Amino acid sequence: MAMLLLVGSAVTVQAIDPAAAAETTLRAAAAKAGLFFGVAASPGRLSSIVGQEFNQLTPENDMKPATIATSSGGLQNTGSADTLVNYAQTNNMLVRGHTLVWHSQAGALQGASQGTLNTFIGNAINRWGSRIAYWDVVNEALDDNNTGRRRTQWPHSLSRDANGDGDYFDAGDTDVIRDSFIRAKQVVQAGGLSTKLCINDYDVDGLTVSGGTPNRKANALYDIVRTYRQYIDCVGFQAHFNDNPNSIITNDLQANIQRFADLGVEVHLTELDIDDDLSNNDIGAGQAENYRKVVRACLNVARCTGITVWGIADSESWRSSERGLLFTGGGGNYQKKAAYHAVLDELNKGRDVSTDPTSPGTPTATPSVPPTTPPVTPSVPPTTPPNPTTPPATGCSATVSLNSWTGGFVATVRVTAGAAPINGWSVQLTLPSGAAVTNAWNANRSGSSGTVRFSNVSYNGRVNAGQSTEFGFQGTGAATGLTPVCTAS
C-alpha cells in the first residue's frame, strides 16, 4: 500500500501499513492509494466539501483562453483563477491548469498565430509557476466520430505539411501540437518549474469503441504522445462516459491506460462523469458499479496517478440531466450517492501490485493499428531482457524480449545492422504450438502461427551500421524459446 503526500506541487508516494483503517474521504483514500482525486470547480462553488473530499482542483472555466487571454497573448481577468489557486494552496491541493491551446473558447486568441499562442503559453505558465502541478497544454486536438484525424478548426489549421510529403511529424513541418509543447517545455525549464505538461482529449478511453471497432482516436493520441514524448509528461483521458458508441466504458480501458503508461507518462482521468444512461437510468447500484470499474482500471496501473470528476453534484454539472456525478443536492448542501461510496471503497482497497508494469505477469497493451513513426524507447523494462549481442559482421541480427502473462504475451524484437548499413530486413520466428500472433506494429507480418515472418515498413528499413530498430507483436498462448532469424537486404 502507498500514501500520496502533497508537498507544494510535488507528488510523493510513501509506504504505509496495509492493515490501516479505511479512510472516510475521497482525498484521504486516494492519497493512501498513491494518487490524487480531484474536482473541477469555480470560485462560487468552493464549499467546505471541496477541501474535505478532494486533493486536486481544476478551474472549470477560469483558466480558459476565453477568460484570461488578450489578443496579443497577454493575460487579463485572472482574479477568479487566482482565487482557485490560492484556495488550493490553503487546502493542500494540486492544481491543473486548463487549458492553453484549444479550438473552442479561444476568446481573443481566435485565429492567432503560433507566435501569439507561444506568448500566451509563456505568460500563463509563468504567472502561476509551480503552483500549477499540471497544465493541459493542448486540449481536444483530434476529430470526433473515431476518425483518427486531427481537427481542422483553428488552431490545428496552423499545422501544415511544409515539405509536401504528407507527414505532419517531420521536423521541417509546422505543427501546433509540437510547437506549443516545445514552447511550454522551454518556459518550464527556463523557470526551473516542477509543472508537468499534458495533452487532454475525450473518447480516447479504451482500445476499442462499441462493437469492438479499434479506437482510432486513442491510437492517434498514442502516436502523438510517443512522437513528442520528450515534451509531454502526462496524458488526460477526459472520461466523459455516455451511451454514444465512442464514449462507452469498454473492458479494455485498463489496457489502454497501461499502453500510455508504458511510454513513461502519467495518465489521468481528467473530467470524469458517467451518464445514467449507461446504467438504465439507475443512479444507485448500477451507476456505482460503473464508477467502480473505471476507478479500478486506474488503480491497477501504477502510472495512473489521478482521477478528477467534472463537478461536485448532478444539479451543477454541465450535463445535469445525465446525473453523472457523485453527489446530489447543490449550493453547498450535498448528499453522497451510491457512486460516491463505491469510489471510496475502491480507493480504500488500494492498488493491485500484481498489475504494476515492473512486475512479472503484467500484460502490456499495444496499439491495434501500426503507429506511423518509430516508438520512443519505453522506460519500463521488459520482464525477460534480450541477451546482449555484438553486431554481426554483415547483414543483421535480432533479439527478442518477452513480457508474458497467463494466456498471452507481448514480444519486442530488436533488429541490429552489422558492419554495413542495411536497406531492409526480415525476421523469421517459429512460435510454439498453441501460440498465435494477434497484432503487430512497426512491421509487416506474414502468418499468425507456426513460422511467422516480419519485415520492415517504410520508415524503419534502413538501419545504419551497428544501429538498431525495434518492432513488436502481441499474441495468445505461451511464447517461450523464440529464436529470431534476421535477413538483411
Short mmCIF file of C-alpha atoms in Angstrom, two decimals:
data_model
loop_
_atom_site.label_atom_id
_atom_site.label_comp_id
_atom_site.label_asym_id
_atom_site.label_seq_id
_atom_site.Cartn_x
_atom_site.Cartn_y
_atom_site.Cartn_z
CA MET A 1 0.00 0.00 0.00
CA ALA A 2 1.19 3.56 -0.61
CA MET A 3 0.30 7.03 0.59
CA LEU A 4 0.35 10.12 -1.59
CA LEU A 5 1.87 13.16 0.09
CA LEU A 6 1.36 16.59 -1.50
CA VAL A 7 4.25 18.95 -0.90
CA GLY A 8 3.76 22.10 -2.94
CA SER A 9 3.14 20.67 -6.40
CA ALA A 10 5.26 17.57 -5.84
CA VAL A 11 3.74 14.13 -5.54
CA THR A 12 5.47 11.73 -3.17
CA VAL A 13 4.48 8.12 -2.53
CA GLN A 14 5.12 6.73 0.93
CA ALA A 15 4.62 3.16 2.14
CA ILE A 16 2.02 2.59 4.86
CA ASP A 17 0.66 -0.29 6.87
CA PRO A 18 -1.85 -2.17 4.65
CA ALA A 19 -3.88 -3.06 7.74
CA ALA A 20 -4.63 0.60 8.48
CA ALA A 21 -8.28 1.57 8.94
CA ALA A 22 -10.29 2.60 5.89
CA GLU A 23 -10.33 6.32 5.14
CA THR A 24 -13.60 8.23 5.21
CA THR A 25 -12.96 10.84 2.49
CA LEU A 26 -12.07 10.51 -1.16
CA ARG A 27 -8.92 12.60 -0.83
CA ALA A 28 -7.57 10.59 2.09
CA ALA A 29 -8.34 7.23 0.49
CA ALA A 30 -6.82 8.35 -2.81
CA ALA A 31 -3.69 9.63 -1.09
CA LYS A 32 -3.29 6.30 0.67
CA ALA A 33 -3.56 4.55 -2.71
CA GLY A 34 -0.93 6.83 -4.23
CA LEU A 35 -2.96 9.14 -6.46
CA PHE A 36 -4.98 12.34 -6.33
CA PHE A 37 -8.77 12.55 -6.52
CA GLY A 38 -9.85 15.93 -7.80
CA VAL A 39 -12.78 18.06 -8.86
CA ALA A 40 -13.48 20.82 -11.37
CA ALA A 41 -14.99 23.90 -9.76
CA SER A 42 -15.49 27.65 -9.99
CA PRO A 43 -14.91 30.19 -7.21
CA GLY A 44 -18.65 30.23 -6.45
CA ARG A 45 -18.63 26.53 -5.59
CA LEU A 46 -15.73 26.39 -3.14
CA SER A 47 -17.82 24.99 -0.31
CA SER A 48 -16.18 23.11 2.55
CA ILE A 49 -16.75 19.80 0.79
CA VAL A 50 -14.18 20.71 -1.89
CA GLY A 51 -11.27 20.86 0.52
CA GLN A 52 -12.65 17.99 2.57
CA GLU A 53 -13.18 15.44 -0.21
CA PHE A 54 -10.70 16.37 -2.94
CA ASN A 55 -6.95 16.89 -3.12
CA GLN A 56 -6.77 18.33 -6.63
CA LEU A 57 -8.60 21.25 -8.23
CA THR A 58 -9.23 22.11 -11.90
CA PRO A 59 -10.67 25.53 -12.77
CA GLU A 60 -13.78 24.69 -14.77
CA ASN A 61 -13.68 27.80 -16.96
CA ASP A 62 -11.48 30.35 -15.22
CA MET A 63 -8.18 29.49 -16.94
CA LYS A 64 -9.54 29.01 -20.44
CA PRO A 65 -8.26 31.49 -23.06
CA ALA A 66 -11.72 33.00 -23.48
CA THR A 67 -11.47 34.14 -19.86
CA ILE A 68 -7.85 35.18 -19.40
CA ALA A 69 -6.18 35.79 -22.80
CA THR A 70 -5.77 39.06 -24.68
CA SER A 71 -5.41 39.20 -28.46
CA SER A 72 -1.65 39.73 -28.12
CA GLY A 73 -1.17 36.73 -25.82
CA GLY A 74 -1.19 38.72 -22.60
CA LEU A 75 -3.29 37.99 -19.52
CA GLN A 76 -6.46 39.62 -18.21
CA ASN A 77 -9.23 38.85 -15.75
CA THR A 78 -7.12 36.42 -13.71
CA GLY A 79 -8.85 37.15 -10.39
CA SER A 80 -11.07 34.08 -10.38
CA ALA A 81 -8.18 31.82 -11.38
CA ASP A 82 -6.08 33.36 -8.61
CA THR A 83 -8.87 32.62 -6.13
CA LEU A 84 -8.88 28.96 -7.12
CA VAL A 85 -5.10 28.64 -6.97
CA ASN A 86 -4.99 30.30 -3.55
CA TYR A 87 -7.78 28.07 -2.27
CA ALA A 88 -5.92 25.01 -3.47
CA GLN A 89 -2.73 26.09 -1.75
CA THR A 90 -4.55 26.75 1.50
CA ASN A 91 -6.16 23.30 1.37
CA ASN A 92 -3.04 21.40 0.23
CA MET A 93 -4.50 20.58 -3.19
CA LEU A 94 -2.78 20.18 -6.55
CA VAL A 95 -3.96 22.44 -9.40
CA ARG A 96 -4.44 21.52 -13.05
CA GLY A 97 -4.27 24.46 -15.44
CA HIS A 98 -6.97 24.11 -18.07
CA THR A 99 -6.22 24.97 -20.86
CA LEU A 100 -3.63 26.75 -23.02
CA VAL A 101 -4.35 25.77 -26.65
CA TRP A 102 -7.88 24.82 -27.68
CA HIS A 103 -10.04 25.32 -30.75
CA SER A 104 -13.03 26.21 -28.56
CA GLN A 105 -13.49 29.02 -26.03
CA ALA A 106 -10.47 30.77 -27.52
CA GLY A 107 -11.82 34.27 -26.98
CA ALA A 108 -9.44 36.97 -28.16
CA LEU A 109 -6.93 34.35 -29.29
CA GLN A 110 -9.24 33.00 -32.02
CA GLY A 111 -7.24 32.90 -35.24
CA ALA A 112 -3.96 33.88 -33.55
CA SER A 113 -0.59 32.84 -34.96
CA GLN A 114 1.71 30.30 -33.33
CA GLY A 115 3.85 33.19 -32.14
CA THR A 116 0.92 34.73 -30.27
CA LEU A 117 -0.01 31.35 -28.82
CA ASN A 118 3.56 30.97 -27.63
CA THR A 119 3.37 34.36 -25.93
CA PHE A 120 0.19 33.34 -24.13
CA ILE A 121 1.69 29.98 -23.13
CA GLY A 122 4.68 31.72 -21.57
CA ASN A 123 2.61 34.33 -19.75
CA ALA A 124 0.14 31.81 -18.32
CA ILE A 125 2.73 29.29 -17.16
CA ASN A 126 4.90 31.98 -15.59
CA ARG A 127 2.04 33.70 -13.76
CA TRP A 128 1.34 30.73 -11.50
CA GLY A 129 4.63 28.88 -11.84
CA SER A 130 4.97 25.67 -9.85
CA ARG A 131 1.67 26.36 -8.09
CA ILE A 132 0.20 24.64 -11.16
CA ALA A 133 1.17 20.98 -10.91
CA TYR A 134 -0.18 20.08 -14.38
CA TRP A 135 -1.06 22.16 -17.43
CA ASP A 136 -3.28 20.97 -20.26
CA VAL A 137 -1.11 22.45 -22.99
CA VAL A 138 -3.21 21.13 -25.90
CA ASN A 139 -6.86 20.20 -25.48
CA GLU A 140 -9.12 18.21 -27.84
CA ALA A 141 -6.80 18.14 -30.84
CA LEU A 142 -8.46 15.14 -32.50
CA ASP A 143 -11.59 14.96 -34.60
CA ASP A 144 -14.92 13.45 -33.49
CA ASN A 145 -16.54 10.22 -34.67
CA ASN A 146 -13.47 8.00 -34.30
CA THR A 147 -11.78 9.15 -37.50
CA GLY A 148 -8.27 9.19 -36.02
CA ARG A 149 -7.61 12.52 -37.73
CA ARG A 150 -6.55 15.89 -36.39
CA ARG A 151 -9.21 18.57 -36.18
CA THR A 152 -9.26 21.08 -38.99
CA GLN A 153 -10.54 24.01 -36.90
CA TRP A 154 -8.14 26.69 -35.72
CA PRO A 155 -5.58 26.34 -34.19
CA HIS A 156 -4.98 22.97 -35.86
CA SER A 157 -5.21 24.71 -39.21
CA LEU A 158 -1.77 26.08 -38.25
CA SER A 159 -0.49 22.53 -38.87
CA ARG A 160 0.61 22.09 -42.46
CA ASP A 161 2.78 19.78 -44.47
CA ALA A 162 5.57 22.21 -45.21
CA ASN A 163 7.63 19.88 -47.40
CA GLY A 164 4.70 18.21 -49.15
CA ASP A 165 5.40 14.62 -48.15
CA GLY A 166 2.11 14.08 -46.28
CA ASP A 167 3.76 13.65 -42.89
CA TYR A 168 2.90 16.14 -40.13
CA PHE A 169 5.62 14.71 -37.90
CA ASP A 170 8.61 15.92 -39.93
CA ALA A 171 10.94 18.31 -38.14
CA GLY A 172 10.66 20.71 -41.06
CA ASP A 173 6.90 20.93 -40.88
CA THR A 174 4.86 23.23 -38.70
CA ASP A 175 2.69 21.57 -36.08
CA VAL A 176 0.67 23.45 -33.49
CA ILE A 177 0.77 20.47 -31.10
CA ARG A 178 4.52 20.03 -31.27
CA ASP A 179 5.33 23.74 -31.32
CA SER A 180 3.05 24.51 -28.37
CA PHE A 181 4.62 21.77 -26.28
CA ILE A 182 8.12 22.88 -27.23
CA ARG A 183 7.31 26.41 -26.06
CA ALA A 184 5.74 25.17 -22.83
CA LYS A 185 8.75 22.95 -22.11
CA GLN A 186 11.11 25.87 -22.73
CA VAL A 187 9.20 28.02 -20.24
CA VAL A 188 9.14 25.29 -17.59
CA GLN A 189 12.84 24.58 -17.96
CA ALA A 190 13.85 28.23 -18.04
CA GLY A 191 11.94 28.90 -14.83
CA GLY A 192 13.09 25.73 -13.07
CA LEU A 193 9.43 24.83 -12.56
CA SER A 194 8.04 21.48 -11.43
CA THR A 195 4.95 21.89 -13.62
CA LYS A 196 4.14 18.89 -15.84
CA LEU A 197 2.79 19.29 -19.35
CA CYS A 198 -0.23 17.30 -20.55
CA ILE A 199 -2.32 16.61 -23.63
CA ASN A 200 -6.02 16.08 -22.97
CA ASP A 201 -8.85 14.64 -25.08
CA TYR A 202 -12.16 12.77 -24.96
CA ASP A 203 -13.34 9.44 -26.43
CA VAL A 204 -9.80 8.10 -26.09
CA ASP A 205 -10.50 5.87 -23.10
CA GLY A 206 -10.49 2.30 -24.43
CA LEU A 207 -8.54 0.39 -27.05
CA THR A 208 -11.88 -0.17 -28.78
CA VAL A 209 -15.27 1.51 -29.04
CA SER A 210 -18.75 0.00 -29.28
CA GLY A 211 -18.82 -3.25 -31.25
CA GLY A 212 -15.11 -3.86 -30.84
CA THR A 213 -14.06 -1.35 -33.51
CA PRO A 214 -10.50 -0.08 -32.91
CA ASN A 215 -10.41 3.27 -31.16
CA ARG A 216 -8.70 5.25 -33.90
CA LYS A 217 -8.83 8.44 -31.87
CA ALA A 218 -6.99 6.76 -29.00
CA ASN A 219 -4.45 5.34 -31.44
CA ALA A 220 -3.87 8.79 -32.94
CA LEU A 221 -3.34 10.25 -29.47
CA TYR A 222 -0.93 7.44 -28.64
CA ASP A 223 1.03 8.21 -31.80
CA ILE A 224 1.26 11.91 -30.89
CA VAL A 225 2.41 11.20 -27.32
CA ARG A 226 5.02 8.72 -28.45
CA THR A 227 6.30 11.00 -31.19
CA TYR A 228 6.61 14.04 -28.91
CA ARG A 229 7.39 12.14 -25.73
CA GLN A 230 10.35 14.39 -24.89
CA TYR A 231 7.93 17.30 -24.41
CA ILE A 232 4.85 15.55 -22.98
CA ASP A 233 4.75 14.47 -19.31
CA CYS A 234 1.13 13.39 -18.92
CA VAL A 235 -1.98 12.35 -20.80
CA GLY A 236 -5.56 13.20 -19.84
CA PHE A 237 -8.43 10.88 -20.70
CA GLN A 238 -11.45 13.13 -20.20
CA ALA A 239 -13.62 10.08 -19.41
CA HIS A 240 -17.00 11.64 -20.17
CA PHE A 241 -18.75 8.27 -20.39
CA ASN A 242 -22.18 8.09 -22.00
CA ASP A 243 -24.16 5.98 -24.47
CA ASN A 244 -22.53 7.44 -27.56
CA PRO A 245 -20.89 4.42 -29.28
CA ASN A 246 -17.49 6.11 -28.98
CA SER A 247 -17.97 7.08 -25.32
CA ILE A 248 -18.95 3.86 -23.57
CA ILE A 249 -16.95 2.10 -20.84
CA THR A 250 -15.12 -0.75 -22.57
CA ASN A 251 -13.44 -3.72 -20.95
CA ASP A 252 -10.08 -2.66 -22.39
CA LEU A 253 -9.98 0.69 -20.56
CA GLN A 254 -7.22 -0.54 -18.26
CA ALA A 255 -5.23 -1.95 -21.18
CA ASN A 256 -5.33 1.43 -22.92
CA ILE A 257 -4.26 3.26 -19.76
CA GLN A 258 -1.41 0.76 -19.47
CA ARG A 259 -0.08 1.26 -23.00
CA PHE A 260 0.14 5.03 -22.48
CA ALA A 261 1.77 4.47 -19.09
CA ASP A 262 4.32 2.22 -20.77
CA LEU A 263 5.52 5.28 -22.67
CA GLY A 264 6.62 6.67 -19.30
CA VAL A 265 3.95 9.38 -18.99
CA GLU A 266 1.48 9.88 -16.17
CA VAL A 267 -2.11 9.06 -17.11
CA HIS A 268 -5.05 10.94 -15.56
CA LEU A 269 -8.82 10.60 -15.86
CA THR A 270 -9.37 14.32 -16.02
CA GLU A 271 -13.08 15.10 -16.49
CA LEU A 272 -14.89 12.03 -15.22
CA ASP A 273 -18.67 11.79 -15.25
CA ILE A 274 -20.77 8.72 -16.06
CA ASP A 275 -24.16 9.23 -17.72
CA ASP A 276 -27.02 7.39 -16.01
CA ASP A 277 -28.00 6.04 -19.45
CA LEU A 278 -25.16 3.53 -19.05
CA SER A 279 -27.00 2.04 -16.06
CA ASN A 280 -30.53 2.26 -17.48
CA ASN A 281 -31.16 5.50 -15.56
CA ASP A 282 -30.18 3.83 -12.28
CA ILE A 283 -28.16 6.25 -10.16
CA GLY A 284 -27.93 3.66 -7.40
CA ALA A 285 -26.12 0.33 -7.68
CA GLY A 286 -25.90 0.41 -11.47
CA GLN A 287 -24.07 3.71 -11.72
CA ALA A 288 -21.99 2.80 -8.68
CA GLU A 289 -20.74 -0.32 -10.44
CA ASN A 290 -19.70 1.71 -13.48
CA TYR A 291 -17.73 4.09 -11.29
CA ARG A 292 -16.14 1.13 -9.55
CA LYS A 293 -14.95 -0.31 -12.90
CA VAL A 294 -13.41 2.97 -14.01
CA VAL A 295 -11.64 3.71 -10.74
CA ARG A 296 -10.30 0.16 -10.55
CA ALA A 297 -8.89 0.43 -14.09
CA CYS A 298 -6.83 3.43 -12.96
CA LEU A 299 -5.78 1.86 -9.67
CA ASN A 300 -4.45 -1.19 -11.50
CA VAL A 301 -1.92 0.89 -13.46
CA ALA A 302 0.91 2.35 -11.41
CA ARG A 303 1.35 5.43 -13.59
CA CYS A 304 -2.35 6.31 -13.49
CA THR A 305 -1.78 8.97 -10.86
CA GLY A 306 -5.02 10.93 -10.72
CA ILE A 307 -8.77 11.00 -11.22
CA THR A 308 -10.83 14.20 -11.43
CA VAL A 309 -14.63 14.40 -11.57
CA TRP A 310 -16.06 17.23 -13.63
CA GLY A 311 -18.12 18.85 -10.93
CA ILE A 312 -19.46 18.09 -7.47
CA ALA A 313 -23.19 17.42 -7.83
CA ASP A 314 -25.54 16.39 -10.62
CA SER A 315 -27.52 19.62 -10.46
CA GLU A 316 -24.35 21.68 -11.00
CA SER A 317 -22.95 19.57 -13.83
CA TRP A 318 -22.60 20.82 -17.40
CA ARG A 319 -24.66 17.71 -18.20
CA SER A 320 -27.07 17.94 -15.29
CA SER A 321 -29.80 15.85 -16.95
CA GLU A 322 -27.42 12.89 -17.23
CA ARG A 323 -26.90 12.75 -13.45
CA GLY A 324 -23.32 11.61 -13.84
CA LEU A 325 -21.56 12.79 -10.67
CA LEU A 326 -21.02 11.59 -7.10
CA PHE A 327 -23.39 13.88 -5.17
CA THR A 328 -26.96 15.12 -5.37
CA GLY A 329 -28.10 18.44 -3.93
CA GLY A 330 -26.37 21.74 -4.58
CA GLY A 331 -25.36 25.11 -3.22
CA GLY A 332 -23.04 23.52 -0.67
CA ASN A 333 -25.74 21.14 0.61
CA TYR A 334 -24.67 17.84 -0.92
CA GLN A 335 -25.73 14.23 -0.40
CA LYS A 336 -23.50 11.29 -1.26
CA LYS A 337 -24.74 8.91 -3.94
CA ALA A 338 -24.10 5.18 -4.17
CA ALA A 339 -21.40 6.03 -6.71
CA TYR A 340 -19.55 8.04 -4.05
CA HIS A 341 -19.45 5.06 -1.69
CA ALA A 342 -18.32 2.72 -4.49
CA VAL A 343 -15.44 5.06 -5.39
CA LEU A 344 -14.43 5.42 -1.75
CA ASP A 345 -14.48 1.66 -1.33
CA GLU A 346 -12.30 1.05 -4.38
CA LEU A 347 -9.80 3.71 -3.30
CA ASN A 348 -9.59 2.14 0.14
CA LYS A 349 -8.81 -1.23 -1.45
CA GLY A 350 -5.71 0.39 -2.92
CA ARG A 351 -3.70 -0.65 -5.92
CA ASP A 352 -3.28 -4.20 -7.17
CA VAL A 353 0.51 -4.62 -7.09
CA SER A 354 0.30 -7.55 -9.49
CA THR A 355 -0.55 -5.06 -12.24
CA ASP A 356 2.50 -2.86 -11.65
CA PRO A 357 4.25 -2.68 -15.05
CA THR A 358 7.60 -3.53 -13.44
CA SER A 359 6.23 -6.78 -12.00
CA PRO A 360 6.20 -10.13 -13.83
CA GLY A 361 2.89 -11.19 -15.29
CA THR A 362 1.64 -7.79 -16.40
CA PRO A 363 0.06 -7.67 -19.85
CA THR A 364 1.40 -4.79 -21.89
CA ALA A 365 -1.32 -3.26 -24.03
CA THR A 366 -0.43 -2.46 -27.60
CA PRO A 367 -1.90 -0.30 -30.34
CA SER A 368 -4.36 -2.05 -32.60
CA VAL A 369 -3.06 -0.22 -35.65
CA PRO A 370 0.63 0.21 -36.58
CA PRO A 371 1.96 3.58 -35.37
CA THR A 372 3.14 5.93 -38.10
CA THR A 373 6.53 6.65 -36.52
CA PRO A 374 9.14 4.62 -34.66
CA PRO A 375 8.50 4.39 -30.90
CA VAL A 376 10.37 6.15 -28.16
CA THR A 377 12.30 3.58 -26.15
CA PRO A 378 9.99 2.68 -23.23
CA SER A 379 11.16 3.46 -19.72
CA VAL A 380 9.65 0.24 -18.37
CA PRO A 381 11.99 -2.74 -18.83
CA PRO A 382 10.61 -5.97 -20.29
CA THR A 383 10.20 -8.87 -17.93
CA THR A 384 12.61 -11.01 -20.00
CA PRO A 385 15.57 -8.91 -21.16
CA PRO A 386 17.17 -9.76 -24.51
CA ASN A 387 20.53 -11.45 -24.45
CA PRO A 388 23.27 -8.92 -25.22
CA THR A 389 24.81 -9.45 -28.63
CA THR A 390 27.52 -7.85 -30.70
CA PRO A 391 26.55 -6.61 -34.15
CA PRO A 392 27.09 -9.19 -36.88
CA ALA A 393 29.96 -8.69 -39.29
CA THR A 394 27.46 -8.28 -42.13
CA GLY A 395 23.72 -8.40 -42.57
CA CYS A 396 21.67 -8.15 -39.39
CA SER A 397 20.89 -9.91 -36.13
CA ALA A 398 17.75 -9.93 -33.97
CA THR A 399 16.99 -10.42 -30.29
CA VAL A 400 13.62 -10.82 -28.64
CA SER A 401 12.34 -9.80 -25.21
CA LEU A 402 9.07 -11.03 -23.73
CA ASN A 403 6.51 -9.62 -21.37
CA SER A 404 4.26 -12.59 -20.59
CA TRP A 405 1.20 -13.36 -18.52
CA THR A 406 -1.16 -16.31 -18.28
CA GLY A 407 -2.63 -16.80 -21.73
CA GLY A 408 -0.75 -14.08 -23.59
CA PHE A 409 2.41 -12.14 -24.24
CA VAL A 410 3.99 -9.12 -25.91
CA ALA A 411 7.28 -9.56 -27.77
CA THR A 412 9.69 -6.75 -28.60
CA VAL A 413 12.21 -7.61 -31.31
CA ARG A 414 15.38 -5.59 -31.82
CA VAL A 415 16.98 -5.68 -35.26
CA THR A 416 20.65 -4.65 -35.36
CA ALA A 417 22.63 -3.92 -38.52
CA GLY A 418 26.11 -5.36 -38.93
CA ALA A 419 29.28 -3.62 -40.07
CA ALA A 420 27.48 -2.07 -43.04
CA PRO A 421 24.16 -0.24 -43.33
CA ILE A 422 21.11 -2.22 -44.43
CA ASN A 423 18.22 -1.01 -46.55
CA GLY A 424 15.65 -3.56 -45.41
CA TRP A 425 15.23 -6.54 -43.12
CA SER A 426 13.03 -9.50 -42.37
CA VAL A 427 12.81 -11.61 -39.21
CA GLN A 428 11.52 -15.17 -39.05
CA LEU A 429 10.24 -16.70 -35.81
CA THR A 430 8.75 -20.09 -35.06
CA LEU A 431 6.07 -19.94 -32.38
CA PRO A 432 5.43 -22.84 -30.01
CA SER A 433 2.33 -24.96 -30.53
CA GLY A 434 -0.78 -23.14 -29.31
CA ALA A 435 0.72 -19.64 -29.65
CA ALA A 436 -0.64 -17.16 -32.18
CA VAL A 437 0.04 -13.53 -33.14
CA THR A 438 -2.96 -11.22 -32.80
CA ASN A 439 -1.43 -7.92 -33.95
CA ALA A 440 1.92 -6.29 -34.72
CA TRP A 441 3.35 -2.81 -35.04
CA ASN A 442 6.35 -1.27 -36.82
CA ALA A 443 6.46 -4.33 -39.12
CA ASN A 444 4.58 -6.11 -41.86
CA ARG A 445 3.53 -9.63 -40.88
CA SER A 446 3.01 -12.85 -42.79
CA GLY A 447 1.34 -15.67 -40.85
CA SER A 448 -0.04 -15.83 -37.34
CA SER A 449 1.07 -19.25 -36.00
CA GLY A 450 3.91 -21.68 -36.56
CA THR A 451 6.56 -19.93 -38.63
CA VAL A 452 5.79 -16.21 -38.80
CA ARG A 453 7.70 -13.71 -40.90
CA PHE A 454 8.02 -9.98 -40.14
CA SER A 455 9.53 -7.36 -42.46
CA ASN A 456 10.28 -3.66 -42.25
CA VAL A 457 7.75 -0.95 -43.05
CA SER A 458 8.56 2.21 -44.99
CA TYR A 459 10.16 4.18 -42.18
CA ASN A 460 12.40 1.61 -40.44
CA GLY A 461 14.00 -0.45 -43.21
CA ARG A 462 17.23 1.48 -43.43
CA VAL A 463 19.45 0.94 -40.38
CA ASN A 464 22.96 2.36 -40.12
CA ALA A 465 25.91 0.12 -39.29
CA GLY A 466 25.80 -1.06 -35.69
CA GLN A 467 22.48 0.67 -35.06
CA SER A 468 19.12 -0.88 -34.19
CA THR A 469 15.39 -0.57 -34.75
CA GLU A 470 12.55 -2.36 -32.98
CA PHE A 471 9.18 -3.86 -33.80
CA GLY A 472 6.69 -5.70 -31.65
CA PHE A 473 3.77 -8.06 -31.66
CA GLN A 474 1.13 -9.32 -29.27
CA GLY A 475 -0.09 -12.90 -29.06
CA THR A 476 -2.06 -15.52 -27.23
CA GLY A 477 -0.67 -18.63 -25.60
CA ALA A 478 2.94 -19.02 -24.42
CA ALA A 479 5.93 -17.85 -26.46
CA THR A 480 8.97 -19.23 -24.68
CA GLY A 481 12.15 -20.19 -26.53
CA LEU A 482 11.76 -17.84 -29.50
CA THR A 483 14.82 -17.74 -31.74
CA PRO A 484 14.62 -14.91 -34.30
CA VAL A 485 16.50 -15.25 -37.61
CA CYS A 486 17.27 -11.94 -39.33
CA THR A 487 17.92 -11.47 -43.06
CA ALA A 488 19.08 -8.14 -44.47
CA SER A 489 18.53 -6.65 -47.90
#
